[in-house]
CSV table of C-alpha atoms and ligand atoms in Angstrom, one decimal:
chain,number,residue,atom,x,y,z
A,189,MET,CA,10.8,10.0,19.6
A,190,ILE,CA,11.0,7.9,16.4
A,191,PHE,CA,11.7,4.2,16.2
A,192,PHE,CA,12.6,2.3,13.1
A,193,SER,CA,12.4,-1.4,12.9
A,194,LYS,CA,15.0,-3.4,11.1
A,195,ASN,CA,13.0,-3.7,7.9
A,196,CYS,CA,13.0,0.2,7.5
A,197,LEU,CA,16.7,0.8,7.5
A,198,ASP,CA,16.4,2.6,4.2
A,199,LEU,CA,14.1,5.1,6.0
A,200,GLY,CA,16.0,5.6,9.2
A,201,ALA,CA,18.6,4.1,11.5
A,202,PRO,CA,17.1,1.0,13.2
A,203,ASN,CA,16.7,1.2,16.9
A,204,VAL,CA,14.5,-1.8,17.7
A,205,GLU,CA,16.1,-5.2,18.2
A,206,MET,CA,14.5,-8.0,16.3
A,207,LYS,CA,15.5,-11.6,16.3
A,208,LYS,CA,14.0,-15.0,15.7
A,209,PHE,CA,13.8,-17.8,18.3
A,210,LEU,CA,15.0,-21.2,17.1
A,211,ASP,CA,11.4,-22.2,16.3
A,212,GLY,CA,10.8,-19.1,14.1
A,213,GLU,CA,8.9,-17.0,16.6
A,214,SER,CA,9.6,-13.3,16.9
A,215,TYR,CA,11.8,-11.6,19.5
A,216,VAL,CA,11.5,-7.9,20.0
A,217,ARG,CA,13.3,-5.4,22.3
A,218,ILE,CA,13.2,-1.7,22.4
A,219,PRO,CA,16.5,-0.7,24.2
A,220,ALA,CA,15.5,3.0,24.6
A,221,LEU,CA,12.2,2.1,26.3
A,222,PRO,CA,13.2,3.5,29.7
A,223,GLN,CA,14.1,6.8,28.0
A,224,ILE,CA,10.5,7.3,26.8
A,225,ALA,CA,8.8,9.8,29.1
A,226,THR,CA,5.3,9.0,30.3
A,227,GLU,CA,2.8,10.0,27.6
A,228,GLN,CA,5.6,11.1,25.2
A,229,GLU,CA,4.7,11.0,21.5
A,230,VAL,CA,6.4,8.2,19.7
A,231,THR,CA,6.3,7.2,16.0
A,232,LEU,CA,7.2,3.7,14.9
A,233,PHE,CA,8.2,2.8,11.4
A,234,HIS,CA,7.7,-0.8,10.4
A,235,ARG,CA,7.1,-2.6,7.1
A,236,ALA,CA,4.4,-5.2,7.4
A,237,TYR,CA,5.1,-6.8,4.0
A,238,PRO,CA,6.4,-9.2,2.8
A,239,GLU,CA,5.9,-12.0,5.4
A,240,GLN,CA,2.7,-10.2,6.6
A,241,ASP,CA,1.8,-12.6,9.3
A,242,SER,CA,5.1,-12.5,11.2
A,243,SER,CA,5.6,-8.8,10.5
A,244,LEU,CA,2.2,-8.1,12.1
A,245,ILE,CA,3.1,-10.1,15.2
A,246,GLN,CA,6.3,-8.1,15.4
A,247,LEU,CA,4.2,-4.9,15.2
A,248,PHE,CA,1.8,-6.1,17.9
A,249,LEU,CA,4.8,-6.9,20.2
A,250,MET,CA,6.4,-3.5,19.6
A,251,LEU,CA,3.2,-1.6,20.2
A,252,LYS,CA,2.4,-3.5,23.5
A,253,THR,CA,6.0,-2.9,24.6
A,254,LEU,CA,5.8,0.9,23.8
A,255,LYS,CA,2.4,1.1,25.5
A,256,ARG,CA,4.1,0.2,28.8
A,257,GLN,CA,5.5,3.8,28.7
A,258,THR,CA,3.1,5.8,26.7
A,259,ASP,CA,-0.4,5.9,25.1
A,260,ASN,CA,0.7,8.4,22.5
A,261,ILE,CA,1.8,6.0,19.7
A,262,SER,CA,1.5,6.4,16.0
A,263,ALA,CA,2.9,4.0,13.4
A,264,VAL,CA,4.0,4.5,9.8
A,265,ILE,CA,3.1,1.2,8.1
A,266,PRO,CA,4.0,2.0,4.4
A,267,TYR,CA,1.8,-0.9,3.0
A,268,LEU,CA,-1.0,-2.1,5.1
A,269,PRO,CA,-1.5,-5.8,4.6
A,270,TYR,CA,-4.9,-7.5,4.8
A,271,ALA,CA,-6.5,-4.3,3.4
A,272,ARG,CA,-8.1,-6.1,0.4
A,273,GLN,CA,-10.6,-8.2,2.3
A,274,ASP,CA,-12.8,-5.3,3.3
A,275,LYS,CA,-16.2,-6.7,2.2
A,276,MET,CA,-18.0,-9.9,3.1
A,277,VAL,CA,-19.2,-11.3,-0.2
A,278,LEU,CA,-19.8,-14.9,0.8
A,279,GLU,CA,-21.5,-16.1,3.9
A,280,GLY,CA,-19.1,-16.6,6.8
A,281,GLU,CA,-16.1,-14.7,5.3
A,282,ALA,CA,-13.6,-12.9,7.6
A,283,LYS,CA,-13.6,-9.1,7.3
A,284,SER,CA,-9.8,-9.2,7.6
A,285,SER,CA,-9.1,-5.5,7.1
A,286,GLU,CA,-11.3,-4.4,10.0
A,287,TYR,CA,-10.1,-7.2,12.3
A,288,VAL,CA,-6.4,-6.3,11.7
A,289,CYS,CA,-7.1,-2.6,12.3
A,290,ASN,CA,-9.0,-3.5,15.6
A,291,LEU,CA,-6.1,-5.6,16.7
A,292,LEU,CA,-3.7,-2.7,16.1
A,293,ALA,CA,-5.9,-0.4,18.2
A,294,GLU,CA,-6.1,-3.0,21.0
A,295,CYS,CA,-2.3,-3.2,21.1
A,296,GLY,CA,-2.2,0.5,21.8
A,297,LEU,CA,-1.9,2.2,18.3
A,298,CYS,CA,-3.5,5.6,18.4
A,299,GLU,CA,-3.0,6.5,14.7
A,300,LEU,CA,-1.9,4.5,11.8
A,301,ILE,CA,-0.1,6.6,9.1
A,302,SER,CA,-0.2,4.7,5.7
A,303,PHE,CA,-0.4,5.3,2.0
A,304,ASP,CA,-3.2,4.7,-0.4
A,305,VAL,CA,-4.9,2.2,2.0
A,306,HIS,CA,-6.9,0.0,-0.3
A,307,PHE,CA,-10.3,0.1,1.5
A,308,LEU,CA,-10.3,3.8,2.2
A,309,LYS,CA,-10.4,4.9,-1.5
A,310,GLN,CA,-9.9,8.6,-0.4
A,311,LYS,CA,-7.2,10.8,1.1
A,312,GLY,CA,-7.5,12.1,4.7
A,313,THR,CA,-7.9,11.0,8.2
A,314,TYR,CA,-10.7,8.4,9.0
A,315,ARG,CA,-11.8,6.1,11.7
A,316,TYR,CA,-12.0,2.5,10.5
A,317,GLY,CA,-13.2,0.0,13.0
A,318,ASN,CA,-11.6,1.2,16.2
A,319,LEU,CA,-8.5,2.7,14.6
A,320,ARG,CA,-7.7,6.2,13.3
A,321,ILE,CA,-6.0,6.1,10.0
A,322,LYS,CA,-4.2,8.9,8.2
A,323,ASN,CA,-4.3,8.0,4.5
A,324,ILE,CA,-1.7,9.7,2.4
A,325,SER,CA,-1.8,9.4,-1.3
A,326,LEU,CA,1.4,9.2,-3.4
A,327,ASP,CA,-0.6,10.1,-6.5
A,328,GLU,CA,1.1,13.5,-7.0
A,329,GLY,CA,4.6,11.9,-6.9
A,330,LEU,CA,3.6,9.1,-9.4
A,331,VAL,CA,2.0,11.5,-11.9
A,332,LYS,CA,4.8,14.1,-11.5
A,333,TYR,CA,7.4,11.4,-12.3
A,334,PHE,CA,5.8,10.5,-15.6
A,335,SER,CA,4.6,14.0,-16.5
A,336,LYS,CA,8.2,15.0,-17.2
A,337,LYS,CA,8.4,12.3,-19.9
A,338,CYS,CA,5.0,13.0,-21.5
A,339,ILE,CA,3.3,15.5,-23.6
A,340,ASN,CA,-0.3,16.4,-22.6
A,341,PRO,CA,-0.9,13.0,-21.0
A,342,LEU,CA,-4.3,11.4,-20.3
A,343,ILE,CA,-4.3,10.3,-16.7
A,344,ILE,CA,-6.4,7.1,-15.9
A,345,SER,CA,-7.1,4.9,-13.0
A,346,PRO,CA,-7.9,1.3,-14.0
A,347,ASP,CA,-11.0,1.1,-11.8
A,348,LYS,CA,-13.4,3.3,-9.7
A,349,GLY,CA,-11.6,2.4,-6.5
A,350,ALA,CA,-8.5,4.3,-7.5
A,351,SER,CA,-10.4,7.2,-9.1
A,352,TYR,CA,-9.6,9.5,-6.1
A,353,MET,CA,-5.9,9.3,-7.3
A,354,VAL,CA,-6.7,10.8,-10.7
A,355,SER,CA,-9.9,12.8,-10.5
A,356,ASP,CA,-8.4,16.0,-9.1
A,357,LYS,CA,-5.9,16.0,-12.0
A,358,GLY,CA,-8.6,15.9,-14.7
A,359,GLY,CA,-8.2,12.1,-14.9
A,360,ILE,CA,-10.8,9.5,-15.6
A,361,ALA,CA,-11.5,6.0,-14.2
A,362,MET,CA,-12.0,2.9,-16.3
A,363,GLU,CA,-14.7,0.4,-15.5
A,364,LYS,CA,-13.5,-3.0,-14.2
A,365,LYS,CA,-15.3,-6.2,-13.2
A,366,ARG,CA,-13.8,-9.3,-11.5
A,367,LYS,CA,-15.0,-12.9,-11.8
A,368,ALA,CA,-16.2,-14.8,-8.7
A,369,TYR,CA,-13.5,-16.7,-6.7
A,370,ALA,CA,-12.1,-19.6,-8.7
A,371,GLN,CA,-12.4,-23.1,-7.2
A,372,SER,CA,-8.9,-23.3,-5.8
A,373,GLU,CA,-6.8,-23.0,-2.7
A,374,LEU,CA,-5.9,-19.5,-3.8
A,375,ALA,CA,-8.3,-16.7,-3.1
A,376,ILE,CA,-8.1,-15.1,-6.6
A,377,ARG,CA,-10.7,-13.1,-8.5
A,378,ARG,CA,-9.5,-12.5,-12.1
A,379,VAL,CA,-10.4,-9.4,-14.0
A,380,SER,CA,-13.2,-10.3,-16.4
A,381,MET,CA,-14.0,-7.0,-18.0
A,382,MET,CA,-12.5,-3.5,-18.4
A,383,LYS,CA,-13.8,-0.7,-20.5
A,384,THR,CA,-13.6,3.1,-21.1
A,385,ASP,CA,-15.1,5.6,-23.4
A,386,ALA,CA,-12.0,7.8,-23.2
A,387,ASP,CA,-10.5,8.9,-26.5
A,388,MET,CA,-6.8,8.3,-26.3
A,389,LYS,CA,-5.8,7.8,-29.9
A,390,GLY,CA,-2.3,9.1,-30.4
A,391,ARG,CA,-2.0,10.3,-26.8
A,392,ASP,CA,0.4,9.5,-24.0
A,393,VAL,CA,-1.4,7.7,-21.1
A,394,ILE,CA,-0.5,7.5,-17.4
A,395,ILE,CA,-2.2,4.7,-15.5
A,396,ILE,CA,-2.2,5.1,-11.7
A,397,ASP,CA,-3.4,2.6,-9.2
A,398,ASP,CA,-3.1,2.0,-5.5
A,399,MET,CA,-1.3,-1.3,-6.0
A,400,ILE,CA,0.0,-3.8,-8.5
A,401,ALA,CA,-0.3,-7.3,-7.0
A,402,GLY,CA,-0.6,-10.1,-9.6
A,403,GLY,CA,-0.7,-7.5,-12.4
A,404,GLY,CA,-4.0,-8.6,-13.9
A,405,THR,CA,-5.5,-5.2,-13.6
A,406,MET,CA,-2.6,-3.3,-15.1
A,407,ILE,CA,-2.1,-5.8,-17.9
A,408,LYS,CA,-5.8,-5.5,-18.9
A,409,ALA,CA,-5.6,-1.7,-18.6
A,410,VAL,CA,-2.5,-1.5,-20.8
A,411,GLU,CA,-4.0,-3.9,-23.4
A,412,LEU,CA,-7.2,-1.7,-23.5
A,413,CYS,CA,-5.1,1.5,-24.0
A,414,ARG,CA,-3.2,-0.1,-26.8
A,415,LYS,CA,-6.3,-1.2,-28.5
A,416,LYS,CA,-7.7,2.3,-28.2
A,417,GLY,CA,-4.6,3.7,-30.0
A,418,ALA,CA,-2.7,5.2,-27.1
A,419,LYS,CA,0.8,6.4,-28.1
A,420,ARG,CA,2.9,5.6,-25.0
A,421,ILE,CA,1.6,4.0,-21.8
A,422,PHE,CA,3.2,4.6,-18.4
A,423,CYS,CA,2.1,2.6,-15.3
A,424,GLY,CA,2.5,3.7,-11.7
A,425,ALA,CA,1.2,2.3,-8.4
A,426,THR,CA,1.8,3.3,-4.8
A,427,HIS,CA,2.5,-0.3,-3.8
A,428,GLY,CA,4.4,-2.6,-6.1
A,429,LEU,CA,4.0,-6.2,-4.9
A,430,PHE,CA,4.9,-7.4,-8.4
A,431,LEU,CA,3.9,-11.0,-7.7
A,432,LYS,CA,5.2,-13.6,-10.2
A,433,ASP,CA,7.5,-11.0,-11.8
A,434,CYS,CA,4.4,-9.3,-13.3
A,435,ALA,CA,6.2,-6.0,-13.9
A,436,LYS,CA,7.8,-7.7,-16.9
A,437,LYS,CA,4.4,-8.9,-18.1
A,438,ILE,CA,3.1,-5.3,-17.9
A,439,ILE,CA,6.0,-4.1,-20.1
A,440,GLY,CA,5.4,-7.1,-22.3
A,441,ALA,CA,1.7,-6.0,-22.7
A,442,GLY,CA,2.9,-2.7,-24.1
A,443,ALA,CA,3.8,-0.4,-21.2
A,444,GLN,CA,6.8,2.0,-21.6
A,445,GLU,CA,7.7,1.9,-17.9
A,446,VAL,CA,6.3,0.6,-14.6
A,447,ILE,CA,7.1,2.2,-11.3
A,448,SER,CA,6.0,2.2,-7.6
A,449,SER,CA,7.0,3.8,-4.4
A,450,ASN,CA,9.4,2.3,-1.8
A,451,SER,CA,6.5,1.2,0.4
A,452,ILE,CA,7.7,-2.2,-0.8
A,453,PRO,CA,11.3,-1.7,-2.0
A,454,SER,CA,12.2,-3.0,-5.4
A,455,GLU,CA,14.0,-2.1,-8.6
A,456,TYR,CA,10.8,-0.3,-9.6
A,457,SER,CA,10.7,2.0,-6.5
A,458,LYS,CA,11.1,5.5,-7.9
A,459,ILE,CA,9.0,7.5,-5.4
A,460,ASN,CA,10.2,8.0,-1.9
A,461,LEU,CA,7.4,7.9,0.6
A,462,MET,CA,9.5,9.9,3.1
A,463,ASP,CA,9.0,13.0,0.8
A,464,SER,CA,5.3,12.9,1.6
A,465,ILE,CA,5.6,12.6,5.4
A,466,ARG,CA,8.7,14.6,6.4
A,467,GLY,CA,6.4,17.5,7.6
A,468,LEU,CA,4.5,15.2,9.8
A,469,LEU,CA,7.4,14.0,11.9
B,683,LIG,C1,-8.2,-3.2,-6.9
B,683,LIG,O1,-9.3,-2.9,-6.6
B,683,LIG,C2,-7.0,-2.4,-6.7
B,683,LIG,O2,-7.1,-1.0,-6.9
B,683,LIG,C3,-5.9,-2.9,-7.6
B,683,LIG,O3,-6.3,-2.6,-9.0
B,683,LIG,C4,-5.7,-4.4,-7.5
B,683,LIG,O4,-5.7,-4.8,-6.2
B,683,LIG,C5,-4.5,-4.8,-8.3
B,683,LIG,O5,-4.4,-6.2,-8.2
B,683,LIG,P1,-3.8,-7.1,-9.4
B,683,LIG,O6,-2.5,-6.5,-9.7
B,683,LIG,O7,-3.7,-8.4,-8.8
B,683,LIG,O8,-4.8,-7.0,-10.5
């Protein structure tokens, strides 16, 4: 049985009721709950971005409700929030990625199906904390979209973390360093350095990453490719958060086109994640 939450209505007809109480807290109801047979397999589609915190609470509530009928629950969460804080750099930091995954497991989730999960940095099925995660990459779709527009393109990831998205296509990874956290209320680490030895003079370049958030990484990568004489530069990421309208800044830096998947729907969503999971459902 498949359930779609209200924020996935572009992926399937919603069959979970979601409302807000007057104080903003989440109300969730699964009307078909009594029709779920004991231990029946169910798959829940839910977006946990934007409004990550309340979307995660909704997810916890849906999972606990489904768990009253079955232990056989998987969830398709197109963009997994809190995936970036997967290392403890400073003393006393929260390892958010693991804690969120453990909470999902505690709520009854057997398998999380997601796309280019930031901390996994490889495709396949893995155990992370107490949770099993099937990590599907949208790299093929992103590269295919641009390949039609390019001649013999050079495929690049802007850092080692996303190298798994390009290495099996003969692509290369740039080297990237970030600064330490700035003294501010915002937990931001700006890109301090990016370099590559790749010869791209006169060539079309496709830059692929797992996500574009504030755009700092992609802007630096585009600037570097331009400096090294690339002909045309195309940028694609699985998850387009595009904070502070940064897609326009990436174009302004010299990119021909910027795209993402519909894990976070926007005008830049050109790759449909459903094409990569239809066989699984
Ligand atoms: C970093 O390790 C990721 O692969 C992305 O490059 C990064 O999260 C993108 O963030 P931003 O767009 O803010 O540079």
